[in-house]
PDB file of C-alpha atoms in Angstrom:
ATOM      1  CA  MET I 293      95.644  79.241  79.745  1.00 44.00           C
ATOM      2  CA  ASN I 294      95.491  78.478  76.011  1.00 44.00           C
ATOM      3  CA  ARG I 295      95.526  82.649  75.603  1.00 45.00           C
ATOM      4  CA  ILE I 296      98.958  82.471  77.593  1.00 42.00           C
ATOM      5  CA  PHE I 297     100.384  80.001  75.415  1.00 37.00           C
ATOM      6  CA  GLU I 298      99.186  81.877  72.377  1.00 42.00           C
ATOM      7  CA  GLN I 299     100.839  85.146  73.484  1.00 42.00           C
ATOM      8  CA  LEU I 300     104.000  83.373  74.475  1.00 39.00           C
ATOM      9  CA  GLY I 301     104.050  81.595  71.113  1.00 46.00           C
ATOM     10  CA  PHE I 302     103.581  84.962  69.320  1.00 39.00           C
ATOM     11  CA  GLY I 303     106.315  86.495  71.330  1.00 43.00           C
ATOM     12  CA  MET I 304     108.663  83.561  70.804  1.00 39.00           C
ATOM     13  CA  ALA I 305     107.935  83.872  66.792  1.00 39.00           C
ATOM     14  CA  LEU I 306     108.574  87.680  66.945  1.00 38.00           C
ATOM     15  CA  LEU I 307     111.863  87.162  68.525  1.00 39.00           C
ATOM     16  CA  ALA I 308     112.972  84.324  65.992  1.00 40.00           C
ATOM     17  CA  PHE I 309     111.764  86.908  63.045  1.00 38.00           C
ATOM     18  CA  SER I 310     113.783  89.558  64.674  1.00 39.00           C
ATOM     19  CA  ALA I 311     117.002  87.374  64.895  1.00 41.00           C
ATOM     20  CA  THR I 312     116.544  86.350  61.431  1.00 41.00           C
ATOM     21  CA  THR I 313     116.286  89.695  60.293  1.00 41.00           C
ATOM     22  CA  ALA I 314     119.513  90.735  62.037  1.00 42.00           C
ATOM     23  CA  LEU I 315     121.270  87.638  60.532  1.00 47.00           C
ATOM     24  CA  ALA I 316     119.858  88.431  57.081  1.00 55.00           C
ATOM     25  CA  GLN I 317     121.396  92.039  57.003  1.00 78.00           C
ATOM     26  CA  THR I 318     124.017  92.145  54.303  1.00 93.00           C
ATOM     27  CA  VAL I 319     127.049  94.334  54.174  1.00 96.00           C
ATOM     28  CA  SER I 320     129.632  94.343  51.369  1.00 97.00           C
ATOM     29  CA  ILE I 321     133.305  94.465  51.321  1.00 98.00           C
ATOM     30  CA  ALA I 322     134.518  96.047  47.969  1.00 98.00           C
ATOM     31  CA  THR I 323     137.595  94.625  46.491  1.00 96.00           C
ATOM     32  CA  PRO I 324     139.412  94.173  43.300  1.00 91.00           C
ATOM     33  CA  PRO I 325     138.597  91.168  41.070  1.00 89.00           C
ATOM     34  CA  GLN I 326     139.387  87.580  42.582  1.00 89.00           C
ATOM     35  CA  GLY I 327     142.980  86.469  42.631  1.00 82.00           C
ATOM     36  CA  SER I 328     144.170  89.887  44.205  1.00 86.00           C
ATOM     37  CA  VAL I 329     145.258  89.965  47.870  1.00 87.00           C
ATOM     38  CA  TRP I 330     142.518  92.312  48.857  1.00 93.00           C
ATOM     39  CA  ASN I 331     139.832  90.066  47.392  1.00 95.00           C
ATOM     40  CA  THR I 332     141.389  86.976  49.273  1.00 94.00           C
ATOM     41  CA  MET I 333     141.583  89.218  52.572  1.00 96.00           C
ATOM     42  CA  GLY I 334     138.043  90.344  52.110  1.00 97.00           C
ATOM     43  CA  SER I 335     136.765  86.742  51.651  1.00 97.00           C
ATOM     44  CA  VAL I 336     138.465  85.637  54.737  1.00 97.00           C
ATOM     45  CA  PHE I 337     136.862  88.479  56.676  1.00 97.00           C
ATOM     46  CA  ALA I 338     133.640  87.719  55.161  1.00 97.00           C
ATOM     47  CA  GLY I 339     133.763  84.110  55.963  1.00 96.00           C
ATOM     48  CA  GLN I 340     134.893  84.678  59.514  1.00 96.00           C
ATOM     49  CA  ALA I 341     132.009  87.268  59.955  1.00 96.00           C
ATOM     50  CA  ARG I 342     129.520  85.034  58.670  1.00 95.00           C
ATOM     51  CA  GLU I 343     130.579  82.046  60.719  1.00 94.00           C
ATOM     52  CA  LYS I 344     131.079  83.930  64.197  1.00 89.00           C
ATOM     53  CA  GLY I 345     129.682  87.181  63.984  1.00 76.00           C
ATOM     54  CA  ALA I 346     126.047  86.999  62.905  1.00 72.00           C
ATOM     55  CA  LEU I 347     126.591  89.421  60.092  1.00 93.00           C
ATOM     56  CA  ASN I 348     126.131  88.180  56.588  1.00 96.00           C
ATOM     57  CA  VAL I 349     129.356  90.002  55.005  1.00 97.00           C
ATOM     58  CA  VAL I 350     129.927  89.466  51.050  1.00 97.00           C
ATOM     59  CA  VAL I 351     132.835  90.339  48.761  1.00 97.00           C
ATOM     60  CA  GLN I 352     131.856  92.735  45.759  1.00 97.00           C
ATOM     61  CA  PRO I 353     134.512  92.981  43.094  1.00 95.00           C
ATOM     62  CA  TYR I 354     135.249  96.298  41.462  1.00 93.00           C
ATOM     63  CA  GLY I 355     137.671  97.230  38.666  1.00 84.00           C
ATOM     64  CA  GLY I 356     140.193  98.893  40.876  1.00 83.00           C
ATOM     65  CA  ASN I 357     140.922 101.210  43.979  1.00 88.00           C
ATOM     66  CA  SER I 358     139.010 104.218  42.553  1.00 90.00           C
ATOM     67  CA  ALA I 359     136.060 102.525  42.108  1.00 93.00           C
ATOM     68  CA  MET I 360     136.237 100.928  45.497  1.00 96.00           C
ATOM     69  CA  MET I 361     136.629 103.946  47.170  1.00 97.00           C
ATOM     70  CA  GLN I 362     133.750 105.449  45.300  1.00 97.00           C
ATOM     71  CA  ALA I 363     131.537 102.713  46.042  1.00 98.00           C
ATOM     72  CA  VAL I 364     132.193 103.307  50.062  1.00 98.00           C
ATOM     73  CA  HIS I 365     131.921 107.038  49.840  1.00 98.00           C
ATOM     74  CA  GLN I 366     128.490 106.761  47.818  1.00 98.00           C
ATOM     75  CA  SER I 367     127.515 104.195  50.283  1.00 97.00           C
ATOM     76  CA  LEU I 368     127.160 101.235  47.572  1.00 97.00           C
ATOM     77  CA  ALA I 369     129.465  99.268  49.765  1.00 98.00           C
ATOM     78  CA  GLU I 370     130.093  99.351  53.791  1.00 98.00           C
ATOM     79  CA  PHE I 371     133.657  98.428  53.752  1.00 98.00           C
ATOM     80  CA  SER I 372     136.636  98.208  51.551  1.00 98.00           C
ATOM     81  CA  LEU I 373     140.563  97.624  51.722  1.00 97.00           C
ATOM     82  CA  ASN I 374     142.973  99.588  50.394  1.00 95.00           C
ATOM     83  CA  ASP I 375     146.671 101.089  50.742  1.00 91.00           C
ATOM     84  CA  VAL I 376     146.555 103.945  53.268  1.00 94.00           C
ATOM     85  CA  ASN I 377     148.219 106.301  50.838  1.00 90.00           C
ATOM     86  CA  ASP I 378     145.543 105.922  48.329  1.00 92.00           C
ATOM     87  CA  VAL I 379     142.811 106.494  51.045  1.00 95.00           C
ATOM     88  CA  ILE I 380     144.723 109.848  52.122  1.00 93.00           C
ATOM     89  CA  THR I 381     144.853 110.855  48.412  1.00 92.00           C
ATOM     90  CA  ALA I 382     140.873 110.078  47.994  1.00 96.00           C
ATOM     91  CA  VAL I 383     139.833 111.940  50.980  1.00 97.00           C
ATOM     92  CA  ALA I 384     141.904 115.046  49.934  1.00 95.00           C
ATOM     93  CA  GLY I 385     140.659 114.734  46.412  1.00 96.00           C
ATOM     94  CA  THR I 386     144.018 114.891  45.066  1.00 91.00           C
ATOM     95  CA  GLY I 387     146.096 112.795  42.480  1.00 83.00           C
ATOM     96  CA  GLU I 388     143.696 110.472  40.639  1.00 83.00           C
ATOM     97  CA  TYR I 389     140.626 111.816  42.431  1.00 91.00           C
ATOM     98  CA  ASP I 390     138.931 114.893  41.119  1.00 91.00           C
ATOM     99  CA  ALA I 391     136.789 115.386  44.368  1.00 95.00           C
ATOM    100  CA  LYS I 392     137.086 114.787  47.857  1.00 97.00           C
ATOM    101  CA  LEU I 393     135.706 111.528  49.069  1.00 98.00           C
ATOM    102  CA  SER I 394     134.929 112.919  52.359  1.00 97.00           C
ATOM    103  CA  ASN I 395     132.814 109.950  53.645  1.00 98.00           C
ATOM    104  CA  LEU I 396     135.811 107.398  54.015  1.00 98.00           C
ATOM    105  CA  ARG I 397     136.558 106.545  57.532  1.00 98.00           C
ATOM    106  CA  VAL I 398     139.465 104.175  58.708  1.00 98.00           C
ATOM    107  CA  VAL I 399     138.670 101.279  60.701  1.00 98.00           C
ATOM    108  CA  ALA I 400     141.878  99.369  61.256  1.00 98.00           C
ATOM    109  CA  LYS I 401     145.315  99.040  60.064  1.00 98.00           C
ATOM    110  CA  ILE I 402     145.315  95.499  58.717  1.00 97.00           C
ATOM    111  CA  ASN I 403     149.072  94.523  57.732  1.00 94.00           C
ATOM    112  CA  PRO I 404     152.209  95.771  56.010  1.00 91.00           C
ATOM    113  CA  PHE I 405     152.023  95.210  52.371  1.00 88.00           C
ATOM    114  CA  PRO I 406     155.308  94.657  50.607  1.00 93.00           C
ATOM    115  CA  VAL I 407     154.874  95.082  46.857  1.00 95.00           C
ATOM    116  CA  GLY I 408     157.265  94.657  43.708  1.00 97.00           C
ATOM    117  CA  LEU I 409     157.945  94.006  40.177  1.00 98.00           C
ATOM    118  CA  TYR I 410     158.240  90.374  39.354  1.00 98.00           C
ATOM    119  CA  VAL I 411     159.626  88.535  36.180  1.00 98.00           C
ATOM    120  CA  LYS I 412     159.966  85.212  34.598  1.00 98.00           C
ATOM    121  CA  LYS I 413     163.135  83.724  35.899  1.00 98.00           C
ATOM    122  CA  SER I 414     163.902  82.913  32.093  1.00 97.00           C
ATOM    123  CA  LEU I 415     164.374  86.472  31.617  1.00 98.00           C
ATOM    124  CA  GLY I 416     167.653  86.370  33.485  1.00 97.00           C
ATOM    125  CA  ILE I 417     167.463  89.488  35.737  1.00 98.00           C
ATOM    126  CA  THR I 418     167.381  90.018  39.490  1.00 98.00           C
ATOM    127  CA  LYS I 419     167.399  93.713  39.993  1.00 98.00           C
ATOM    128  CA  VAL I 420     164.946  96.321  39.298  1.00 98.00           C
ATOM    129  CA  SER I 421     167.743  98.571  37.854  1.00 97.00           C
ATOM    130  CA  GLU I 422     168.093  96.036  35.061  1.00 98.00           C
ATOM    131  CA  LEU I 423     164.686  96.690  33.691  1.00 98.00           C
ATOM    132  CA  LYS I 424     166.215  99.670  32.145  1.00 97.00           C
ATOM    133  CA  GLY I 425     165.255  99.306  28.419  1.00 97.00           C
ATOM    134  CA  LYS I 426     162.822  96.367  29.051  1.00 98.00           C
ATOM    135  CA  SER I 427     158.911  96.912  29.375  1.00 98.00           C
ATOM    136  CA  VAL I 428     157.005  97.564  32.339  1.00 98.00           C
ATOM    137  CA  PRO I 429     153.135  97.713  32.749  1.00 97.00           C
ATOM    138  CA  SER I 430     151.586 101.429  32.347  1.00 96.00           C
ATOM    139  CA  GLY I 431     148.336 102.758  32.194  1.00 94.00           C
ATOM    140  CA  TRP I 432     146.513 101.275  34.743  1.00 92.00           C
ATOM    141  CA  ASP I 433     143.085 102.985  33.630  1.00 88.00           C
ATOM    142  CA  ALA I 434     141.132 100.595  35.844  1.00 84.00           C
ATOM    143  CA  PHE I 435     143.634 100.492  38.803  1.00 84.00           C
ATOM    144  CA  PRO I 436     145.332 103.899  38.901  1.00 84.00           C
ATOM    145  CA  LEU I 437     146.867 103.142  42.211  1.00 82.00           C
ATOM    146  CA  GLY I 438     149.502 101.067  40.145  1.00 89.00           C
ATOM    147  CA  ARG I 439     150.978 104.018  38.599  1.00 92.00           C
ATOM    148  CA  SER I 440     152.445 105.406  41.777  1.00 91.00           C
ATOM    149  CA  HIS I 441     153.218 102.201  43.072  1.00 92.00           C
ATOM    150  CA  ILE I 442     155.326 101.265  40.254  1.00 96.00           C
ATOM    151  CA  ALA I 443     156.869 104.628  40.083  1.00 96.00           C
ATOM    152  CA  GLY I 444     157.803 104.145  43.663  1.00 96.00           C
ATOM    153  CA  ILE I 445     159.516 100.631  42.866  1.00 97.00           C
ATOM    154  CA  LEU I 446     161.278 102.052  39.912  1.00 98.00           C
ATOM    155  CA  ALA I 447     162.578 104.967  42.023  1.00 97.00           C
ATOM    156  CA  ALA I 448     163.990 102.412  44.639  1.00 97.00           C
ATOM    157  CA  GLY I 449     165.751 100.600  41.840  1.00 96.00           C
ATOM    158  CA  GLY I 450     167.463 103.947  40.739  1.00 96.00           C
ATOM    159  CA  ILE I 451     165.429 104.435  37.335  1.00 97.00           C
ATOM    160  CA  SER I 452     162.117 105.821  36.330  1.00 96.00           C
ATOM    161  CA  TYR I 453     159.368 105.330  33.585  1.00 96.00           C
ATOM    162  CA  ASP I 454     161.599 107.593  31.459  1.00 97.00           C
ATOM    163  CA  ASP I 455     164.104 104.295  31.568  1.00 98.00           C
ATOM    164  CA  VAL I 456     161.729 101.679  30.357  1.00 98.00           C
ATOM    165  CA  ARG I 457     159.222 101.006  27.782  1.00 97.00           C
ATOM    166  CA  GLY I 458     155.584 101.400  28.979  1.00 97.00           C
ATOM    167  CA  VAL I 459     153.097  98.791  28.051  1.00 97.00           C
ATOM    168  CA  PRO I 460     149.498  99.654  28.908  1.00 97.00           C
ATOM    169  CA  VAL I 461     147.662  97.267  31.113  1.00 95.00           C
ATOM    170  CA  PRO I 462     144.194  97.801  32.727  1.00 93.00           C
ATOM    171  CA  GLU I 463     144.499  96.335  35.944  1.00 90.00           C
ATOM    172  CA  LEU I 464     146.243  93.985  38.266  1.00 89.00           C
ATOM    173  CA  ILE I 465     145.132  90.564  37.160  1.00 92.00           C
ATOM    174  CA  ARG I 466     145.349  91.337  33.271  1.00 95.00           C
ATOM    175  CA  GLY I 467     148.865  92.841  34.083  1.00 96.00           C
ATOM    176  CA  SER I 468     150.237  89.537  35.498  1.00 97.00           C
ATOM    177  CA  ASP I 469     148.519  87.768  32.414  1.00 97.00           C
ATOM    178  CA  ASP I 470     150.095  89.901  29.937  1.00 97.00           C
ATOM    179  CA  MET I 471     153.465  89.146  31.856  1.00 98.00           C
ATOM    180  CA  ALA I 472     152.867  85.431  31.722  1.00 98.00           C
ATOM    181  CA  SER I 473     152.037  85.769  27.839  1.00 97.00           C
ATOM    182  CA  GLY I 474     155.012  87.459  27.164  1.00 97.00           C
ATOM    183  CA  ARG I 475     153.371  91.074  25.949  1.00 97.00           C
ATOM    184  CA  VAL I 476     155.441  92.705  28.819  1.00 98.00           C
ATOM    185  CA  ASP I 477     158.520  91.791  30.598  1.00 98.00           C
ATOM    186  CA  SER I 478     157.507  92.512  34.274  1.00 98.00           C
ATOM    187  CA  ALA I 479     154.244  92.688  36.204  1.00 98.00           C
ATOM    188  CA  PHE I 480     153.395  94.517  39.426  1.00 97.00           C
ATOM    189  CA  PHE I 481     151.801  92.717  42.456  1.00 95.00           C
ATOM    190  CA  ALA I 482     151.960  92.140  46.394  1.00 91.00           C
ATOM    191  CA  VAL I 483     153.944  89.332  47.789  1.00 92.00           C
ATOM    192  CA  GLY I 484     151.770  86.531  48.530  1.00 89.00           C
ATOM    193  CA  GLY I 485     149.207  87.170  46.163  1.00 88.00           C
ATOM    194  CA  PRO I 486     147.597  84.208  44.653  1.00 90.00           C
ATOM    195  CA  LYS I 487     147.847  85.075  40.965  1.00 95.00           C
ATOM    196  CA  VAL I 488     151.784  85.250  41.305  1.00 96.00           C
ATOM    197  CA  ALA I 489     151.581  81.715  42.385  1.00 96.00           C
ATOM    198  CA  GLU I 490     149.473  80.846  39.288  1.00 97.00           C
ATOM    199  CA  VAL I 491     151.678  82.627  36.999  1.00 98.00           C
ATOM    200  CA  ASP I 492     154.841  80.841  38.802  1.00 98.00           C
ATOM    201  CA  ALA I 493     153.232  77.573  37.941  1.00 98.00           C
ATOM    202  CA  SER I 494     152.264  78.518  34.207  1.00 98.00           C
ATOM    203  CA  VAL I 495     155.884  79.755  33.132  1.00 98.00           C
ATOM    204  CA  GLY I 496     158.174  77.600  35.120  1.00 97.00           C
ATOM    205  CA  GLY I 497     159.202  80.150  37.841  1.00 98.00           C
ATOM    206  CA  VAL I 498     159.008  83.753  38.612  1.00 98.00           C
ATOM    207  CA  ARG I 499     161.036  86.022  40.685  1.00 98.00           C
ATOM    208  CA  PHE I 500     160.467  89.565  42.523  1.00 98.00           C
ATOM    209  CA  LEU I 501     163.217  91.976  41.604  1.00 98.00           C
ATOM    210  CA  THR I 502     165.581  93.501  44.177  1.00 98.00           C
ATOM    211  CA  ILE I 503     165.643  97.212  45.118  1.00 97.00           C
ATOM    212  CA  ASP I 504     167.934  99.771  46.953  1.00 96.00           C
ATOM    213  CA  SER I 505     166.616 100.261  50.505  1.00 96.00           C
ATOM    214  CA  SER I 506     169.165 103.078  51.529  1.00 96.00           C
ATOM    215  CA  GLU I 507     168.171 106.462  53.032  1.00 96.00           C
ATOM    216  CA  GLU I 508     168.544 108.225  49.433  1.00 96.00           C
ATOM    217  CA  SER I 509     166.258 105.775  48.147  1.00 97.00           C
ATOM    218  CA  LEU I 510     163.839 106.119  50.922  1.00 96.00           C
ATOM    219  CA  LYS I 511     163.582 110.008  50.185  1.00 96.00           C
ATOM    220  CA  ARG I 512     162.692 109.205  46.515  1.00 96.00           C
ATOM    221  CA  ILE I 513     159.981 106.784  47.188  1.00 95.00           C
ATOM    222  CA  GLN I 514     158.459 108.957  49.942  1.00 92.00           C
ATOM    223  CA  ALA I 515     158.421 111.919  47.366  1.00 93.00           C
ATOM    224  CA  ILE I 516     155.980 110.049  45.601  1.00 91.00           C
ATOM    225  CA  ARG I 517     153.868 108.732  48.299  1.00 88.00           C
ATOM    226  CA  PRO I 518     154.714 109.849  51.828  1.00 83.00           C
ATOM    227  CA  ALA I 519     153.542 106.590  53.786  1.00 86.00           C
ATOM    228  CA  PHE I 520     155.838 104.288  51.708  1.00 92.00           C
ATOM    229  CA  TYR I 521     158.641 102.593  53.730  1.00 93.00           C
ATOM    230  CA  PHE I 522     160.839  99.582  53.356  1.00 97.00           C
ATOM    231  CA  SER I 523     160.426  96.285  55.044  1.00 95.00           C
ATOM    232  CA  ASP I 524     162.413  93.155  54.929  1.00 96.00           C
ATOM    233  CA  VAL I 525     160.713  90.072  53.457  1.00 96.00           C
ATOM    234  CA  LYS I 526     161.934  86.684  54.091  1.00 96.00           C
ATOM    235  CA  PRO I 527     161.283  83.537  52.064  1.00 96.00           C
ATOM    236  CA  ALA I 528     158.135  81.584  52.927  1.00 93.00           C
ATOM    237  CA  PRO I 529     155.873  79.026  50.892  1.00 93.00           C
ATOM    238  CA  PHE I 530     153.236  81.460  50.407  1.00 90.00           C
ATOM    239  CA  ARG I 531     155.771  84.282  49.110  1.00 95.00           C
ATOM    240  CA  VAL I 532     156.220  82.735  45.723  1.00 97.00           C
ATOM    241  CA  GLY I 533     159.091  84.584  43.976  1.00 98.00           C
ATOM    242  CA  VAL I 534     160.919  85.645  46.832  1.00 97.00           C
ATOM    243  CA  GLU I 535     164.045  83.414  46.828  1.00 94.00           C
ATOM    244  CA  SER I 536     166.124  85.122  49.670  1.00 96.00           C
ATOM    245  CA  PRO I 537     165.602  87.976  52.288  1.00 97.00           C
ATOM    246  CA  MET I 538     164.968  91.177  50.430  1.00 97.00           C
ATOM    247  CA  ALA I 539     163.861  94.734  51.223  1.00 97.00           C
ATOM    248  CA  MET I 540     160.756  95.883  49.342  1.00 97.00           C
ATOM    249  CA  VAL I 541     158.499  98.833  48.979  1.00 96.00           C
ATOM    250  CA  THR I 542     155.774  98.707  51.597  1.00 94.00           C
ATOM    251  CA  TRP I 543     152.756 100.345  52.707  1.00 90.00           C
ATOM    252  CA  ASP I 544     150.043  99.699  55.452  1.00 95.00           C
ATOM    253  CA  ASN I 545     146.764  98.204  54.208  1.00 95.00           C
ATOM    254  CA  VAL I 546     143.698  99.515  56.085  1.00 98.00           C
ATOM    255  CA  LEU I 547     140.339  98.534  56.348  1.00 98.00           C
ATOM    256  CA  VAL I 548     137.836 101.562  55.548  1.00 98.00           C
ATOM    257  CA  ALA I 549     134.330 102.040  56.181  1.00 98.00           C
ATOM    258  CA  GLY I 550     131.725 104.510  54.989  1.00 98.00           C
ATOM    259  CA  ALA I 551     131.039 107.350  57.598  1.00 98.00           C
ATOM    260  CA  ASP I 552     127.377 106.396  57.648  1.00 97.00           C
ATOM    261  CA  VAL I 553     127.920 102.664  58.431  1.00 98.00           C
ATOM    262  CA  SER I 554     126.267 102.132  61.631  1.00 97.00           C
ATOM    263  CA  ASP I 555     128.523 101.455  64.841  1.00 98.00           C
ATOM    264  CA  GLU I 556     127.057  98.176  65.391  1.00 96.00           C
ATOM    265  CA  VAL I 557     128.042  96.901  61.999  1.00 97.00           C
ATOM    266  CA  VAL I 558     131.566  98.233  62.638  1.00 98.00           C
ATOM    267  CA  THR I 559     131.906  96.982  66.071  1.00 97.00           C
ATOM    268  CA  LYS I 560     130.733  93.558  65.037  1.00 96.00           C
ATOM    269  CA  LEU I 561     133.264  93.203  62.250  1.00 97.00           C
ATOM    270  CA  LEU I 562     136.118  94.472  64.446  1.00 97.00           C
ATOM    271  CA  THR I 563     135.056  92.147  67.066  1.00 97.00           C
ATOM    272  CA  VAL I 564     135.464  88.975  64.672  1.00 96.00           C
ATOM    273  CA  MET I 565     138.530  90.124  63.444  1.00 97.00           C
ATOM    274  CA  ALA I 566     140.210  90.897  66.924  1.00 97.00           C
ATOM    275  CA  ASP I 567     139.058  87.500  68.410  1.00 97.00           C
ATOM    276  CA  ASN I 568     139.674  85.228  65.604  1.00 96.00           C
ATOM    277  CA  GLU I 569     143.243  86.473  64.561  1.00 97.00           C
ATOM    278  CA  GLY I 570     144.839  82.913  64.613  1.00 96.00           C
ATOM    279  CA  ALA I 571     142.022  81.671  62.403  1.00 96.00           C
ATOM    280  CA  MET I 572     142.137  84.203  59.797  1.00 97.00           C
ATOM    281  CA  GLY I 573     146.061  83.766  59.620  1.00 95.00           C
ATOM    282  CA  GLU I 574     145.452  80.048  58.998  1.00 95.00           C
ATOM    283  CA  ALA I 575     142.926  80.978  56.386  1.00 95.00           C
ATOM    284  CA  TYR I 576     145.564  83.334  54.492  1.00 93.00           C
ATOM    285  CA  PRO I 577     148.958  83.688  55.744  1.00 90.00           C
ATOM    286  CA  PRO I 578     149.703  87.140  55.202  1.00 88.00           C
ATOM    287  CA  LEU I 579     146.902  88.071  57.699  1.00 94.00           C
ATOM    288  CA  ARG I 580     149.303  86.537  60.404  1.00 94.00           C
ATOM    289  CA  ALA I 581     150.633  90.001  60.626  1.00 93.00           C
ATOM    290  CA  PHE I 582     147.142  91.404  61.791  1.00 97.00           C
ATOM    291  CA  ALA I 583     147.025  92.146  65.519  1.00 97.00           C
ATOM    292  CA  ALA I 584     144.477  94.085  67.207  1.00 97.00           C
ATOM    293  CA  GLU I 585     147.009  95.792  69.719  1.00 97.00           C
ATOM    294  CA  ARG I 586     148.852  97.213  66.594  1.00 96.00           C
ATOM    295  CA  ALA I 587     145.723  97.996  64.409  1.00 98.00           C
ATOM    296  CA  TYR I 588     144.945 101.504  65.815  1.00 98.00           C
ATOM    297  CA  LYS I 589     147.681 103.546  63.862  1.00 95.00           C
ATOM    298  CA  ALA I 590     147.442 107.239  63.230  1.00 94.00           C
ATOM    299  CA  PHE I 591     147.614 108.151  59.502  1.00 92.00           C
ATOM    300  CA  PRO I 592     147.842 111.993  58.172  1.00 87.00           C
ATOM    301  CA  GLY I 593     144.789 113.355  56.649  1.00 91.00           C
ATOM    302  CA  VAL I 594     142.242 110.268  57.439  1.00 95.00           C
ATOM    303  CA  GLU I 595     139.866 110.049  60.316  1.00 97.00           C
ATOM    304  CA  TYR I 596     138.685 106.839  62.325  1.00 98.00           C
ATOM    305  CA  HIS I 597     135.164 105.781  62.426  1.00 98.00           C
ATOM    306  CA  PRO I 598     133.526 106.514  65.771  1.00 98.00           C
ATOM    307  CA  ALA I 599     132.909 103.032  66.514  1.00 98.00           C
ATOM    308  CA  ALA I 600     136.517 102.056  65.806  1.00 98.00           C
ATOM    309  CA  LYS I 601     137.742 104.390  68.373  1.00 98.00           C
ATOM    310  CA  ALA I 602     135.127 103.201  70.802  1.00 98.00           C
ATOM    311  CA  PHE I 603     136.278  99.899  70.077  1.00 98.00           C
ATOM    312  CA  PHE I 604     139.888 100.143  70.680  1.00 98.00           C
ATOM    313  CA  LYS I 605     139.483 102.109  73.667  1.00 98.00           C
ATOM    314  CA  SER I 606     137.043  99.494  75.220  1.00 98.00           C
ATOM    315  CA  ARG I 607     140.083  96.961  74.700  1.00 97.00           C
ATOM    316  CA  GLY I 608     142.768  99.335  76.159  1.00 98.00           C
ATOM    317  CA  ILE I 609     144.630  99.867  72.769  1.00 98.00           C
ATOM    318  CA  ALA I 610     146.194 103.206  72.468  1.00 97.00           C
ATOM    319  CA  LEU I 611     146.590 105.098  69.114  1.00 97.00           C
ATOM    320  CA  ILE I 612     150.016 104.317  67.644  1.00 96.00           C
ATOM    321  CA  LYS I 613     151.493 107.683  66.386  1.00 90.00           C
TER     322      LYS I 613
END
């Protein structure tokens, strides 16, 4: 009888050890530094996964999008968040990328991502076109994605880098700090970014600059990035700097995984996201735009992770083309 209990006790201990080992598995989401939208989103995903998904997810900050994509490609991080335009470019090995990052796989479309140039209200301008002759952040050595995105915003305003004074900044957070200090007249950021709210409070108010959303303007921005489009953005408490309804240059955020990330890990994270949409939206309002039924969208030049394909099929969610 004692022998039976000994064997039972050993079995229970083994199960407990296995469960602890599964919970102890750590996966990371590569993001920009704290204060950025992607870092905030990644922190929400990680928190939900740890709380409800039996998956230990941590956020690992990197200097910018190129470093993030390299980390996923080289299996230094399992996941990342990025503009789908940049993922397309990374996989093709064009633009800022010298080699094809062929290990990148899309997991899900997260949300539309309106971006813009914002300024201190005290500067006294309201349109991108009024930046002509003023200073705009340039360089972006640690965040090369900023170059094409600002070029797109300027094009939507009917001007280009040739019409403004470029002031070198390394990355997003530094760019906003330099605008707050007066080193540069404008800064680039996503609507709803925590850093925008911080700068707003420190300088007595900021505003995003308006653009032209005509068909001609759309052609200009899509010549820079084919997956750019315009979306209408309305004022909301978390959209600091948006004072009235306005059109903004927009892309789709996507969750990216490495090709070698296991089906189990991808499925667990997707399940947490799909089953806790409301909680994620409460934690960070821009994530209210995430919906599993709209998360399986076709993009040119990139593949979905096999586990993501299987997940959406299991939920009866068709590919949006």
